[in-house]
PDB file of C-alpha atoms in Angstrom:
ATOM      1  CA  MET A   1      97.332 -48.889  67.102  1.00  0.00           C
ATOM      2  CA  THR A   2      96.242 -52.410  68.022  1.00  0.00           C
ATOM      3  CA  GLN A   3      97.543 -55.295  65.964  1.00  0.00           C
ATOM      4  CA  ALA A   4      93.981 -56.247  64.951  1.00  0.00           C
ATOM      5  CA  ASN A   5      93.672 -52.839  63.296  1.00  0.00           C
ATOM      6  CA  PHE A   6      96.320 -53.749  60.720  1.00  0.00           C
ATOM      7  CA  LEU A   7      93.882 -56.188  59.080  1.00  0.00           C
ATOM      8  CA  THR A   8      91.172 -53.528  59.221  1.00  0.00           C
ATOM      9  CA  LEU A   9      93.507 -51.036  57.540  1.00  0.00           C
ATOM     10  CA  HIS A  10      94.462 -53.614  54.932  1.00  0.00           C
ATOM     11  CA  LEU A  11      90.841 -54.394  54.026  1.00  0.00           C
ATOM     12  CA  SER A  12      89.778 -50.744  54.300  1.00  0.00           C
ATOM     13  CA  ALA A  13      92.039 -49.988  51.337  1.00  0.00           C
ATOM     14  CA  PHE A  14      89.373 -51.769  49.277  1.00  0.00           C
ATOM     15  CA  VAL A  15      85.980 -51.082  50.942  1.00  0.00           C
ATOM     16  CA  ARG A  16      84.492 -49.080  53.800  1.00  0.00           C
ATOM     17  CA  LEU A  17      83.951 -51.286  56.839  1.00  0.00           C
ATOM     18  CA  SER A  18      81.287 -50.661  59.456  1.00  0.00           C
ATOM     19  CA  ALA A  19      81.823 -50.673  63.211  1.00  0.00           C
ATOM     20  CA  ASP A  20      80.228 -54.142  63.309  1.00  0.00           C
ATOM     21  CA  ASP A  21      82.640 -55.369  60.644  1.00  0.00           C
ATOM     22  CA  ARG A  22      85.595 -54.099  62.640  1.00  0.00           C
ATOM     23  CA  GLU A  23      84.325 -55.736  65.820  1.00  0.00           C
ATOM     24  CA  MET A  24      83.769 -59.024  64.003  1.00  0.00           C
ATOM     25  CA  LEU A  25      87.334 -59.014  62.700  1.00  0.00           C
ATOM     26  CA  ALA A  26      88.777 -58.065  66.096  1.00  0.00           C
ATOM     27  CA  LYS A  27      87.021 -61.010  67.757  1.00  0.00           C
ATOM     28  CA  ALA A  28      88.152 -63.457  65.093  1.00  0.00           C
ATOM     29  CA  LEU A  29      91.769 -62.408  65.574  1.00  0.00           C
ATOM     30  CA  THR A  30      91.861 -63.098  69.320  1.00  0.00           C
ATOM     31  CA  LYS A  31      90.549 -66.682  69.507  1.00  0.00           C
ATOM     32  CA  ARG A  32      93.754 -68.512  68.503  1.00  0.00           C
ATOM     33  CA  VAL A  33      97.032 -66.611  68.510  1.00  0.00           C
ATOM     34  CA  ARG A  34     100.529 -68.048  68.007  1.00  0.00           C
ATOM     35  CA  VAL A  35     103.961 -66.471  68.340  1.00  0.00           C
ATOM     36  CA  LEU A  36     106.716 -68.039  66.239  1.00  0.00           C
ATOM     37  CA  PRO A  37     110.469 -67.324  66.138  1.00  0.00           C
ATOM     38  CA  PRO A  38     112.312 -66.012  63.080  1.00  0.00           C
ATOM     39  CA  ARG A  39     113.012 -68.376  60.144  1.00  0.00           C
ATOM     40  CA  HIS A  40     110.463 -70.940  61.322  1.00  0.00           C
ATOM     41  CA  ASP A  41     107.898 -72.720  59.125  1.00  0.00           C
ATOM     42  CA  ILE A  42     104.297 -71.699  59.813  1.00  0.00           C
ATOM     43  CA  ILE A  43     103.094 -74.545  57.595  1.00  0.00           C
ATOM     44  CA  SER A  44     105.091 -76.706  55.197  1.00  0.00           C
ATOM     45  CA  GLU A  45     104.389 -78.044  51.737  1.00  0.00           C
ATOM     46  CA  GLY A  46     102.514 -81.331  52.078  1.00  0.00           C
ATOM     47  CA  ASP A  47     100.836 -80.387  55.366  1.00  0.00           C
ATOM     48  CA  ARG A  48      97.041 -80.339  55.585  1.00  0.00           C
ATOM     49  CA  PRO A  49      95.842 -76.743  56.116  1.00  0.00           C
ATOM     50  CA  ARG A  50      93.379 -76.161  58.949  1.00  0.00           C
ATOM     51  CA  PHE A  51      93.382 -72.377  59.343  1.00  0.00           C
ATOM     52  CA  VAL A  52      93.666 -69.110  57.480  1.00  0.00           C
ATOM     53  CA  ASN A  53      96.689 -67.405  59.022  1.00  0.00           C
ATOM     54  CA  VAL A  54      96.567 -63.641  59.566  1.00  0.00           C
ATOM     55  CA  ILE A  55      99.818 -61.830  60.321  1.00  0.00           C
ATOM     56  CA  LEU A  56      99.290 -59.604  63.358  1.00  0.00           C
ATOM     57  CA  ASP A  57     102.890 -58.527  63.796  1.00  0.00           C
ATOM     58  CA  GLY A  58     106.175 -59.291  62.071  1.00  0.00           C
ATOM     59  CA  TRP A  59     107.131 -60.473  58.579  1.00  0.00           C
ATOM     60  CA  ALA A  60     106.572 -63.811  56.829  1.00  0.00           C
ATOM     61  CA  GLN A  61     107.089 -65.274  53.373  1.00  0.00           C
ATOM     62  CA  ARG A  62     105.666 -67.809  50.927  1.00  0.00           C
ATOM     63  CA  TYR A  63     108.182 -70.087  49.214  1.00  0.00           C
ATOM     64  CA  LYS A  64     108.787 -73.208  47.134  1.00  0.00           C
ATOM     65  CA  GLN A  65     111.817 -75.398  47.755  1.00  0.00           C
ATOM     66  CA  LEU A  66     113.365 -77.801  45.257  1.00  0.00           C
ATOM     67  CA  ALA A  67     114.610 -81.266  46.171  1.00  0.00           C
ATOM     68  CA  ASP A  68     118.227 -80.060  46.099  1.00  0.00           C
ATOM     69  CA  GLY A  69     117.505 -77.264  48.611  1.00  0.00           C
ATOM     70  CA  ARG A  70     117.229 -74.310  46.232  1.00  0.00           C
ATOM     71  CA  ARG A  71     114.414 -72.000  47.217  1.00  0.00           C
ATOM     72  CA  GLN A  72     112.242 -69.415  45.482  1.00  0.00           C
ATOM     73  CA  ILE A  73     110.485 -66.830  47.640  1.00  0.00           C
ATOM     74  CA  LEU A  74     107.105 -66.102  46.065  1.00  0.00           C
ATOM     75  CA  SER A  75     105.803 -63.292  48.278  1.00  0.00           C
ATOM     76  CA  PHE A  76     106.283 -61.447  51.542  1.00  0.00           C
ATOM     77  CA  PHE A  77     103.636 -60.889  54.211  1.00  0.00           C
ATOM     78  CA  VAL A  78     103.461 -57.958  56.627  1.00  0.00           C
ATOM     79  CA  ALA A  79     101.071 -57.068  59.453  1.00  0.00           C
ATOM     80  CA  GLY A  80      97.443 -57.258  58.342  1.00  0.00           C
ATOM     81  CA  ASP A  81      98.057 -59.740  55.519  1.00  0.00           C
ATOM     82  CA  LEU A  82      96.032 -62.925  55.185  1.00  0.00           C
ATOM     83  CA  CYS A  83      97.973 -65.978  54.065  1.00  0.00           C
ATOM     84  CA  ASP A  84      96.003 -68.027  51.517  1.00  0.00           C
ATOM     85  CA  THR A  85      92.320 -67.367  52.149  1.00  0.00           C
ATOM     86  CA  ASN A  86      91.466 -70.300  49.868  1.00  0.00           C
ATOM     87  CA  VAL A  87      93.457 -73.000  51.711  1.00  0.00           C
ATOM     88  CA  PHE A  88      90.348 -74.917  52.723  1.00  0.00           C
ATOM     89  CA  ILE A  89      89.927 -76.324  49.233  1.00  0.00           C
ATOM     90  CA  LEU A  90      93.396 -77.913  49.449  1.00  0.00           C
ATOM     91  CA  ARG A  91      94.027 -81.398  50.811  1.00  0.00           C
ATOM     92  CA  LYS A  92      97.708 -80.567  51.147  1.00  0.00           C
ATOM     93  CA  MET A  93      99.712 -77.366  50.951  1.00  0.00           C
ATOM     94  CA  ASP A  94     101.464 -76.969  47.588  1.00  0.00           C
ATOM     95  CA  HIS A  95     103.921 -74.420  49.028  1.00  0.00           C
ATOM     96  CA  SER A  96     105.314 -73.414  52.414  1.00  0.00           C
ATOM     97  CA  LEU A  97     104.921 -70.384  54.672  1.00  0.00           C
ATOM     98  CA  SER A  98     107.680 -69.329  57.047  1.00  0.00           C
ATOM     99  CA  THR A  99     108.530 -66.420  59.302  1.00  0.00           C
ATOM    100  CA  VAL A 100     111.190 -63.837  58.467  1.00  0.00           C
ATOM    101  CA  THR A 101     111.130 -62.126  61.867  1.00  0.00           C
ATOM    102  CA  GLN A 102     109.365 -63.185  65.031  1.00  0.00           C
ATOM    103  CA  VAL A 103     105.720 -63.361  63.998  1.00  0.00           C
ATOM    104  CA  LYS A 104     102.500 -63.080  65.938  1.00  0.00           C
ATOM    105  CA  LEU A 105      99.649 -64.579  63.940  1.00  0.00           C
ATOM    106  CA  ALA A 106      95.975 -65.382  64.342  1.00  0.00           C
ATOM    107  CA  GLU A 107      94.403 -68.609  63.130  1.00  0.00           C
ATOM    108  CA  ILE A 108      90.854 -68.518  61.739  1.00  0.00           C
ATOM    109  CA  SER A 109      89.072 -71.845  61.237  1.00  0.00           C
ATOM    110  CA  GLN A 110      87.041 -72.738  58.161  1.00  0.00           C
ATOM    111  CA  PHE A 111      83.770 -72.410  60.085  1.00  0.00           C
ATOM    112  CA  GLU A 112      84.712 -69.006  61.502  1.00  0.00           C
ATOM    113  CA  PHE A 113      85.937 -67.762  58.146  1.00  0.00           C
ATOM    114  CA  GLN A 114      82.753 -68.809  56.367  1.00  0.00           C
ATOM    115  CA  GLU A 115      80.666 -67.246  59.125  1.00  0.00           C
ATOM    116  CA  ILE A 116      82.432 -63.907  58.654  1.00  0.00           C
ATOM    117  CA  MET A 117      81.923 -64.076  54.882  1.00  0.00           C
ATOM    118  CA  GLU A 118      78.218 -64.849  55.276  1.00  0.00           C
ATOM    119  CA  ASN A 119      77.551 -62.187  57.917  1.00  0.00           C
ATOM    120  CA  SER A 120      79.364 -59.294  56.257  1.00  0.00           C
ATOM    121  CA  PRO A 121      79.076 -58.601  52.515  1.00  0.00           C
ATOM    122  CA  ARG A 122      81.608 -55.780  52.938  1.00  0.00           C
ATOM    123  CA  ILE A 123      84.283 -58.033  54.434  1.00  0.00           C
ATOM    124  CA  SER A 124      83.512 -60.615  51.764  1.00  0.00           C
ATOM    125  CA  GLN A 125      84.011 -58.006  49.035  1.00  0.00           C
ATOM    126  CA  ALA A 126      87.215 -56.754  50.683  1.00  0.00           C
ATOM    127  CA  LEU A 127      88.593 -60.303  50.756  1.00  0.00           C
ATOM    128  CA  TRP A 128      87.874 -60.649  47.028  1.00  0.00           C
ATOM    129  CA  TRP A 129      89.810 -57.430  46.421  1.00  0.00           C
ATOM    130  CA  SER A 130      92.635 -58.741  48.591  1.00  0.00           C
ATOM    131  CA  GLU A 131      92.829 -61.956  46.558  1.00  0.00           C
ATOM    132  CA  LEU A 132      92.818 -59.924  43.348  1.00  0.00           C
ATOM    133  CA  VAL A 133      95.842 -58.015  44.649  1.00  0.00           C
ATOM    134  CA  THR A 134      97.585 -61.270  45.561  1.00  0.00           C
ATOM    135  CA  VAL A 135      97.198 -62.576  42.006  1.00  0.00           C
ATOM    136  CA  ALA A 136      98.150 -59.212  40.480  1.00  0.00           C
ATOM    137  CA  THR A 137     101.255 -59.061  42.651  1.00  0.00           C
ATOM    138  CA  GLN A 138     102.276 -62.543  41.525  1.00  0.00           C
ATOM    139  CA  ARG A 139     101.985 -61.401  37.914  1.00  0.00           C
ATOM    140  CA  GLU A 140     104.215 -58.437  38.716  1.00  0.00           C
ATOM    141  CA  TRP A 141     106.820 -60.679  40.371  1.00  0.00           C
ATOM    142  CA  THR A 142     106.796 -62.955  37.311  1.00  0.00           C
ATOM    143  CA  THR A 143     107.386 -59.908  35.117  1.00  0.00           C
ATOM    144  CA  ASN A 144     110.236 -58.874  37.407  1.00  0.00           C
ATOM    145  CA  ILE A 145     112.084 -62.148  36.985  1.00  0.00           C
ATOM    146  CA  GLY A 146     111.287 -62.494  33.294  1.00  0.00           C
ATOM    147  CA  GLN A 147     111.935 -58.996  32.001  1.00  0.00           C
ATOM    148  CA  ARG A 148     113.408 -56.512  34.485  1.00  0.00           C
ATOM    149  CA  THR A 149     117.117 -56.067  35.063  1.00  0.00           C
ATOM    150  CA  ALA A 150     118.631 -56.747  38.486  1.00  0.00           C
ATOM    151  CA  TYR A 151     118.639 -53.010  39.209  1.00  0.00           C
ATOM    152  CA  GLU A 152     114.966 -52.708  38.251  1.00  0.00           C
ATOM    153  CA  ARG A 153     113.946 -55.859  40.158  1.00  0.00           C
ATOM    154  CA  ILE A 154     115.395 -54.756  43.478  1.00  0.00           C
ATOM    155  CA  ALA A 155     114.203 -51.163  43.070  1.00  0.00           C
ATOM    156  CA  HIS A 156     110.732 -52.551  42.317  1.00  0.00           C
ATOM    157  CA  LEU A 157     110.761 -54.724  45.435  1.00  0.00           C
ATOM    158  CA  PHE A 158     111.719 -51.731  47.570  1.00  0.00           C
ATOM    159  CA  CYS A 159     108.904 -49.644  46.042  1.00  0.00           C
ATOM    160  CA  GLU A 160     106.319 -52.385  46.597  1.00  0.00           C
ATOM    161  CA  ILE A 161     107.235 -53.005  50.228  1.00  0.00           C
ATOM    162  CA  PHE A 162     107.338 -49.286  51.003  1.00  0.00           C
ATOM    163  CA  MET A 163     103.892 -48.714  49.443  1.00  0.00           C
ATOM    164  CA  ARG A 164     102.325 -51.656  51.266  1.00  0.00           C
ATOM    165  CA  LEU A 165     103.722 -50.545  54.614  1.00  0.00           C
ATOM    166  CA  ARG A 166     102.609 -46.957  54.040  1.00  0.00           C
ATOM    167  CA  THR A 167      99.034 -48.208  53.537  1.00  0.00           C
ATOM    168  CA  ILE A 168      98.953 -49.646  57.068  1.00  0.00           C
ATOM    169  CA  GLY A 169     100.787 -46.707  58.644  1.00  0.00           C
ATOM    170  CA  GLN A 170     104.101 -48.514  59.081  1.00  0.00           C
ATOM    171  CA  THR A 171     106.363 -45.925  57.461  1.00  0.00           C
ATOM    172  CA  ASP A 172     107.851 -42.861  59.094  1.00  0.00           C
ATOM    173  CA  ALA A 173     108.691 -40.025  56.717  1.00  0.00           C
ATOM    174  CA  ASN A 174     110.632 -41.908  54.027  1.00  0.00           C
ATOM    175  CA  GLY A 175     111.705 -44.952  56.039  1.00  0.00           C
ATOM    176  CA  CYS A 176     110.353 -48.359  56.980  1.00  0.00           C
ATOM    177  CA  GLU A 177     111.377 -51.636  58.545  1.00  0.00           C
ATOM    178  CA  PHE A 178     113.119 -54.001  56.110  1.00  0.00           C
ATOM    179  CA  PRO A 179     114.324 -57.178  57.863  1.00  0.00           C
ATOM    180  CA  MET A 180     115.089 -59.317  54.794  1.00  0.00           C
ATOM    181  CA  THR A 181     118.642 -60.534  54.339  1.00  0.00           C
ATOM    182  CA  GLN A 182     120.451 -60.208  51.015  1.00  0.00           C
ATOM    183  CA  ALA A 183     120.037 -63.977  50.643  1.00  0.00           C
ATOM    184  CA  GLU A 184     116.258 -63.595  50.917  1.00  0.00           C
ATOM    185  CA  ILE A 185     116.252 -60.683  48.463  1.00  0.00           C
ATOM    186  CA  ALA A 186     118.189 -62.941  46.085  1.00  0.00           C
ATOM    187  CA  GLU A 187     115.667 -65.765  46.496  1.00  0.00           C
ATOM    188  CA  ALA A 188     112.799 -63.342  45.842  1.00  0.00           C
ATOM    189  CA  THR A 189     114.324 -61.764  42.745  1.00  0.00           C
ATOM    190  CA  GLY A 190     116.046 -64.746  41.094  1.00  0.00           C
ATOM    191  CA  LEU A 191     119.533 -63.297  41.540  1.00  0.00           C
ATOM    192  CA  THR A 192     122.737 -64.373  43.269  1.00  0.00           C
ATOM    193  CA  GLN A 193     123.697 -62.805  46.594  1.00  0.00           C
ATOM    194  CA  VAL A 194     126.751 -61.248  44.941  1.00  0.00           C
ATOM    195  CA  HIS A 195     124.556 -59.611  42.309  1.00  0.00           C
ATOM    196  CA  VAL A 196     122.142 -58.375  44.990  1.00  0.00           C
ATOM    197  CA  ASN A 197     124.990 -56.840  46.971  1.00  0.00           C
ATOM    198  CA  ARG A 198     126.388 -55.032  43.933  1.00  0.00           C
ATOM    199  CA  THR A 199     122.949 -53.786  42.909  1.00  0.00           C
ATOM    200  CA  ILE A 200     122.160 -52.401  46.352  1.00  0.00           C
ATOM    201  CA  GLN A 201     125.498 -50.596  46.293  1.00  0.00           C
ATOM    202  CA  ASP A 202     124.527 -49.083  42.916  1.00  0.00           C
ATOM    203  CA  LEU A 203     121.189 -47.905  44.336  1.00  0.00           C
ATOM    204  CA  ARG A 204     123.053 -46.328  47.249  1.00  0.00           C
ATOM    205  CA  ARG A 205     125.573 -44.625  44.983  1.00  0.00           C
ATOM    206  CA  ASN A 206     122.720 -43.182  42.947  1.00  0.00           C
ATOM    207  CA  GLN A 207     121.260 -41.786  46.188  1.00  0.00           C
ATOM    208  CA  LEU A 208     117.976 -43.643  45.848  1.00  0.00           C
ATOM    209  CA  ILE A 209     118.018 -45.701  49.056  1.00  0.00           C
ATOM    210  CA  GLU A 210     119.866 -46.415  52.284  1.00  0.00           C
ATOM    211  CA  LEU A 211     119.654 -49.901  53.742  1.00  0.00           C
ATOM    212  CA  ARG A 212     121.186 -50.649  57.112  1.00  0.00           C
ATOM    213  CA  GLY A 213     120.205 -51.993  60.505  1.00  0.00           C
ATOM    214  CA  ARG A 214     116.996 -53.638  59.197  1.00  0.00           C
ATOM    215  CA  ARG A 215     115.776 -50.233  57.975  1.00  0.00           C
ATOM    216  CA  LEU A 216     115.079 -49.043  54.440  1.00  0.00           C
ATOM    217  CA  GLN A 217     115.315 -45.329  53.780  1.00  0.00           C
ATOM    218  CA  VAL A 218     113.850 -44.187  50.454  1.00  0.00           C
ATOM    219  CA  LEU A 219     115.779 -41.051  49.564  1.00  0.00           C
ATOM    220  CA  ASP A 220     113.827 -40.171  46.417  1.00  0.00           C
ATOM    221  CA  LEU A 221     110.643 -42.183  45.863  1.00  0.00           C
ATOM    222  CA  GLY A 222     109.905 -40.631  42.478  1.00  0.00           C
ATOM    223  CA  ARG A 223     113.321 -41.493  41.090  1.00  0.00           C
ATOM    224  CA  LEU A 224     113.196 -44.974  42.641  1.00  0.00           C
ATOM    225  CA  GLU A 225     109.816 -45.640  40.992  1.00  0.00           C
ATOM    226  CA  LYS A 226     111.189 -44.418  37.673  1.00  0.00           C
ATOM    227  CA  ALA A 227     114.264 -46.631  37.986  1.00  0.00           C
ATOM    228  CA  ALA A 228     112.033 -49.646  38.697  1.00  0.00           C
ATOM    229  CA  MET A 229     109.380 -48.724  36.107  1.00  0.00           C
ATOM    230  CA  PHE A 230     107.054 -49.118  39.085  1.00  0.00           C
ATOM    231  CA  ASN A 231     103.318 -48.597  38.585  1.00  0.00           C
ATOM    232  CA  PRO A 232     101.378 -49.171  41.828  1.00  0.00           C
ATOM    233  CA  ASN A 233      98.098 -49.907  40.017  1.00  0.00           C
ATOM    234  CA  TYR A 234      98.459 -53.665  40.670  1.00  0.00           C
ATOM    235  CA  LEU A 235      98.235 -53.035  44.425  1.00  0.00           C
ATOM    236  CA  HIS A 236      94.759 -51.506  43.991  1.00  0.00           C
ATOM    237  CA  LEU A 237      95.162 -49.161  46.945  1.00  0.00           C
ATOM    238  CA  GLY A 238      92.954 -46.382  45.554  1.00  0.00           C
ATOM    239  CA  HIS A 239      89.776 -47.371  47.429  1.00  0.00           C
ATOM    240  CA  GLU A 240      88.294 -48.704  44.195  1.00  0.00           C
ATOM    241  CA  GLY A 241      85.569 -50.452  46.180  1.00  0.00           C
ATOM    242  CA  SER A 242      84.667 -47.402  48.257  1.00  0.00           C
ATOM    243  CA  PHE A 243      81.130 -47.513  46.830  1.00  0.00           C
ATOM    244  CA  ILE A 244      80.711 -50.673  48.957  1.00  0.00           C
ATOM    245  CA  ASP A 245      80.231 -48.697  52.156  1.00  0.00           C
ATOM    246  CA  ALA A 246      78.898 -49.432  55.625  1.00  0.00           C
ATOM    247  CA  ASN A 247      75.304 -49.067  54.437  1.00  0.00           C
ATOM    248  CA  TYR A 248      75.583 -51.793  51.822  1.00  0.00           C
TER     249      TYR A 248
END
């Protein structure tokens, strides 16, 4: 599978794309490509945004950092994800994007992005769905920090990542890549590293997951979802826009 196909798979979870749509996306993703090392800022808070960044390969994250250095991770990005499709209305970034692993990304300019939106109603609709999922996911993360226990929060994060990777064909059987450190899990879930470590050990003891060597193994997805009170409806992966097909 080519890296450009990850974006196609991501958007195809929402609508049916035509061959022309797929070709248009493939061309847009080859004009400006960057490769960045792990733990490197893609764009920092206060910078002026010039491109929509599309993750072609690797993992990235959105975060806010306080003046004293404390950091809150707000979301994770995997292959096929678009980072902030609405950045062109901003004079300055109000958050930062950084890599987790080495990342290969494509940059799409405002003109190119608008051209794609105007020339393909299906891609335009898929991007609206994608933004809906972004907002819905943020609501779910807020609920995690506000109401779920540590055990539920981390189980929920594992469920979400596994489901998102399965959508783009990046799981094998019950396993997937999981390169986040315990420090990053802590920053994403509002917990201390000590609490994260203990909670992961509890999940292991309960035979729900294995986590080692940058790999997550989900031993019992049904039980893990139940432990997290995980409902995947906020990811909207059920082809709800399938009526918007290639003949639209």
